[in-house]
PDB file of C-alpha atoms in Angstrom:
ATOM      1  CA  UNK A   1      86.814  93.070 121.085  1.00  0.00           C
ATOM      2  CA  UNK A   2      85.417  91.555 117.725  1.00  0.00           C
ATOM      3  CA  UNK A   3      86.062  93.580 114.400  1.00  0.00           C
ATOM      4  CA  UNK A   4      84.096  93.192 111.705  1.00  0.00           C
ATOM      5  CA  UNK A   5      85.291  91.284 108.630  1.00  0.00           C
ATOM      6  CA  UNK A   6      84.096  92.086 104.980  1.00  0.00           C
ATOM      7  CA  UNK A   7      85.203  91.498 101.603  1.00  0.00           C
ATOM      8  CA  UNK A   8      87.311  94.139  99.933  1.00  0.00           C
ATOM      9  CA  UNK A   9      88.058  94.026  95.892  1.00  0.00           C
ATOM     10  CA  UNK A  10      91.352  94.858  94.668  1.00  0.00           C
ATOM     11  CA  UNK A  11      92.944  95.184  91.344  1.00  0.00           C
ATOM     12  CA  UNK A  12      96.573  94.435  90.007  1.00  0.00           C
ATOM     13  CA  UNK A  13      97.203  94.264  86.896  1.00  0.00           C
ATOM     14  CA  UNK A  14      93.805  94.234  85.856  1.00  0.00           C
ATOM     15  CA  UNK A  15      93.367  90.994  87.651  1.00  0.00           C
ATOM     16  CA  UNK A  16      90.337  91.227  90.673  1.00  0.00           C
ATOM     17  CA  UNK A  17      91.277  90.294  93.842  1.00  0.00           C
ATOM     18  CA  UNK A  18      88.384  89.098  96.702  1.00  0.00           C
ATOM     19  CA  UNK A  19      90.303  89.923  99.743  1.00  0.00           C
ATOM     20  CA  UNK A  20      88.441  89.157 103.889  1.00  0.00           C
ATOM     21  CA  UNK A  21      89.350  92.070 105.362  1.00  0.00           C
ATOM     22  CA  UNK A  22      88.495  93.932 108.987  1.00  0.00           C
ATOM     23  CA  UNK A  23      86.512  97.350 108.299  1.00  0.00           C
ATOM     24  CA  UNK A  24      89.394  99.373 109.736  1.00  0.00           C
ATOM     25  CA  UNK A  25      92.111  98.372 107.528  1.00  0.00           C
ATOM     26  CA  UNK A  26      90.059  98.972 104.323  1.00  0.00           C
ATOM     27  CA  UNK A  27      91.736 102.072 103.387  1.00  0.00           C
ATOM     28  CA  UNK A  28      95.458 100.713 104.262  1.00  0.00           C
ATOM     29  CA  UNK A  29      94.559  96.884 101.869  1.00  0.00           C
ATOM     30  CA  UNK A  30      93.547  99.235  99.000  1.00  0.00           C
ATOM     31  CA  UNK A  31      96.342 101.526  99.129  1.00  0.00           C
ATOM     32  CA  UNK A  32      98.405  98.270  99.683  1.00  0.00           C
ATOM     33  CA  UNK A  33      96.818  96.863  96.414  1.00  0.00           C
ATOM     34  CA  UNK A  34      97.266  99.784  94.253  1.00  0.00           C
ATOM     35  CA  UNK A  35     101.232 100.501  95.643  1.00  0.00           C
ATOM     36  CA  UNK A  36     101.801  96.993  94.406  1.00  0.00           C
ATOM     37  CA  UNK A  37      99.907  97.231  91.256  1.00  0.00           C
ATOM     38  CA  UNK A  38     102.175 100.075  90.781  1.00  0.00           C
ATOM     39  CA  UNK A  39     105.343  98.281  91.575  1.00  0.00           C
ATOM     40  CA  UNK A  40     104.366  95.718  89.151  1.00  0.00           C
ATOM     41  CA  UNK A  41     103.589  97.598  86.598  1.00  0.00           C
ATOM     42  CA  UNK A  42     106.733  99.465  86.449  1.00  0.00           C
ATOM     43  CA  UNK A  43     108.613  95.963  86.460  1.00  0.00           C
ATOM     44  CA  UNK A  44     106.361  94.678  83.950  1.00  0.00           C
ATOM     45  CA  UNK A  45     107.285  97.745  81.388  1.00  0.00           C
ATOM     46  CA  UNK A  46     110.432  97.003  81.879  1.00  0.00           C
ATOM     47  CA  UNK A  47     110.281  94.548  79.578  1.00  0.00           C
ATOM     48  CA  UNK A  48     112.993  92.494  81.683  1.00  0.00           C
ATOM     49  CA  UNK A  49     110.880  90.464  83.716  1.00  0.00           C
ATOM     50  CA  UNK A  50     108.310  88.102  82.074  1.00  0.00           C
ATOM     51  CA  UNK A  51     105.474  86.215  83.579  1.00  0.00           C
ATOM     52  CA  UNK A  52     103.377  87.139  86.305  1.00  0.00           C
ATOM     53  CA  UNK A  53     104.348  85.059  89.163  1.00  0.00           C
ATOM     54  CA  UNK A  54     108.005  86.354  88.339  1.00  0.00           C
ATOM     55  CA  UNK A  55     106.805  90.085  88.200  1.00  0.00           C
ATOM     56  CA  UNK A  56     105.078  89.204  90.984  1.00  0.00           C
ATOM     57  CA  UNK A  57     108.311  87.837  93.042  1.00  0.00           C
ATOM     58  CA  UNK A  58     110.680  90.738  92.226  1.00  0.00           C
ATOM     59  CA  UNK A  59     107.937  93.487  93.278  1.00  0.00           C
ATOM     60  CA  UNK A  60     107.630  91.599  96.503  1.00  0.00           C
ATOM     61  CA  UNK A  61     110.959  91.268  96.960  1.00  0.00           C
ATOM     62  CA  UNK A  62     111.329  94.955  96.070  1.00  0.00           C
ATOM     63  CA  UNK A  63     108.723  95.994  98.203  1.00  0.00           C
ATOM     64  CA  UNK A  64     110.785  93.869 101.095  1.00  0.00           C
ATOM     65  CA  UNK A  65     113.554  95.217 100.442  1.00  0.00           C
ATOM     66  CA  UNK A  66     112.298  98.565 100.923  1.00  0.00           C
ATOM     67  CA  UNK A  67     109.716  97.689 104.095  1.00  0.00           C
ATOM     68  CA  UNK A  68     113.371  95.811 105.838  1.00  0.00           C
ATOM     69  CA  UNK A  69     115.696  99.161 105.159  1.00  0.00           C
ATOM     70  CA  UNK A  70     112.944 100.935 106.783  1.00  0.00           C
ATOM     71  CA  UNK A  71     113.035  99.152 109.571  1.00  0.00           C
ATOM     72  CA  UNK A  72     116.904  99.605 109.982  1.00  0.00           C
ATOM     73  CA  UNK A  73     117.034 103.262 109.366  1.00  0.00           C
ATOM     74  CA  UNK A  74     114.364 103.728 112.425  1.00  0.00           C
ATOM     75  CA  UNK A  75     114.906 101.097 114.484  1.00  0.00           C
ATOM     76  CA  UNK A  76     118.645 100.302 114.100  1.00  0.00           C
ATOM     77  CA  UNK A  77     118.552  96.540 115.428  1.00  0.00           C
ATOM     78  CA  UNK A  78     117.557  94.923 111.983  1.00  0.00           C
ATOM     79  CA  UNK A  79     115.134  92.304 110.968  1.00  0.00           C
ATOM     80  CA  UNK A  80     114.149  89.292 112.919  1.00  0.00           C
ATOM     81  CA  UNK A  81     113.842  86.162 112.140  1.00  0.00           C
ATOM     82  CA  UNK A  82     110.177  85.987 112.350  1.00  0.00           C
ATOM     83  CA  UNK A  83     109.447  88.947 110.357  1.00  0.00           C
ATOM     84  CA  UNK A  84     111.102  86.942 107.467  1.00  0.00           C
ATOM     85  CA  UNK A  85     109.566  83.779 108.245  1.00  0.00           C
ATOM     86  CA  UNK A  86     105.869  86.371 108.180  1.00  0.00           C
ATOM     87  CA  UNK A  87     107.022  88.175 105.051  1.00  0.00           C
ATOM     88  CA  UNK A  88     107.700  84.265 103.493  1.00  0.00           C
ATOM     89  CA  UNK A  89     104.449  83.163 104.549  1.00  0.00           C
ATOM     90  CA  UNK A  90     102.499  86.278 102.377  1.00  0.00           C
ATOM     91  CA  UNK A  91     104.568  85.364  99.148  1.00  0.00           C
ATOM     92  CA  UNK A  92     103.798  81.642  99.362  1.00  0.00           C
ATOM     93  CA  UNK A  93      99.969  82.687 100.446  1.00  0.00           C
ATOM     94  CA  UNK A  94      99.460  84.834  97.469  1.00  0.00           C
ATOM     95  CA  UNK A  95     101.164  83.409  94.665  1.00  0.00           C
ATOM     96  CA  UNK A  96      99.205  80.152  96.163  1.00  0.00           C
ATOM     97  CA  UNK A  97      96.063  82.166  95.600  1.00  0.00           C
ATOM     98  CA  UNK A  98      96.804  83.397  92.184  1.00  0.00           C
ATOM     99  CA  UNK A  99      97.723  79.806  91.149  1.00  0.00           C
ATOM    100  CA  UNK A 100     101.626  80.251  90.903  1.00  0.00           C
ATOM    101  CA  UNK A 101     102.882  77.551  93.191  1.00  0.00           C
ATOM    102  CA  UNK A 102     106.566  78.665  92.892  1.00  0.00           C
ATOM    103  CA  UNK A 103     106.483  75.972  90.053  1.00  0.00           C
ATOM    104  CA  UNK A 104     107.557  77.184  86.261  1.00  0.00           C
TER     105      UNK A 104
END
């Protein structure tokens, strides 16, 4: 069964995003978008975190944080080592995208 793929624009922190996309998960990538946006916003007025790729890697790792306790309160057998290895992959992917190569 094929889904169809289009080309969704998202926003954070002001900054357009061009993201492929399957039709059905439209709705769940912009919510996505904007609950990070959010999250980095709130880290950004802060005023402790400078820099976008660091804003950028404490929301994520926020956002992990609260995905992974999630996880254990429902399921009770924890994370595996693959959903960390998928959750590693995303970070590298999109700070690679945004031009933040983990280098500073």
């Amino acid at each position: 069964m094929s889904q169809d793929i289009s080309t969704l624009d998202v926003f954070i922190l002001d900054k357009a995003y061009k993201i492929a996309c399957p039709l059905a998960e439209q709705d769940n990538l912009r919510r996505s978008a904007q609950y990070l946006d959010r999250k980095m916003r709130e880290i950004r007025g802060s005023g402790r975190v400078l820099g976008l790729e660091r804003i950028a890697v404490i929301a994520a790792l926020n956002i992990s944080h609260e995905l992974l306790t999630l996880r254990q309160q429902h399921s009770g057998d924890g994370v595996s080592p693959a959903d960390i290895a998928t959750l590693m992959k995303r970070m590298e992917a999109a700070l690679i995208e945004t031009g933040h190569s983990g280098t500073n």
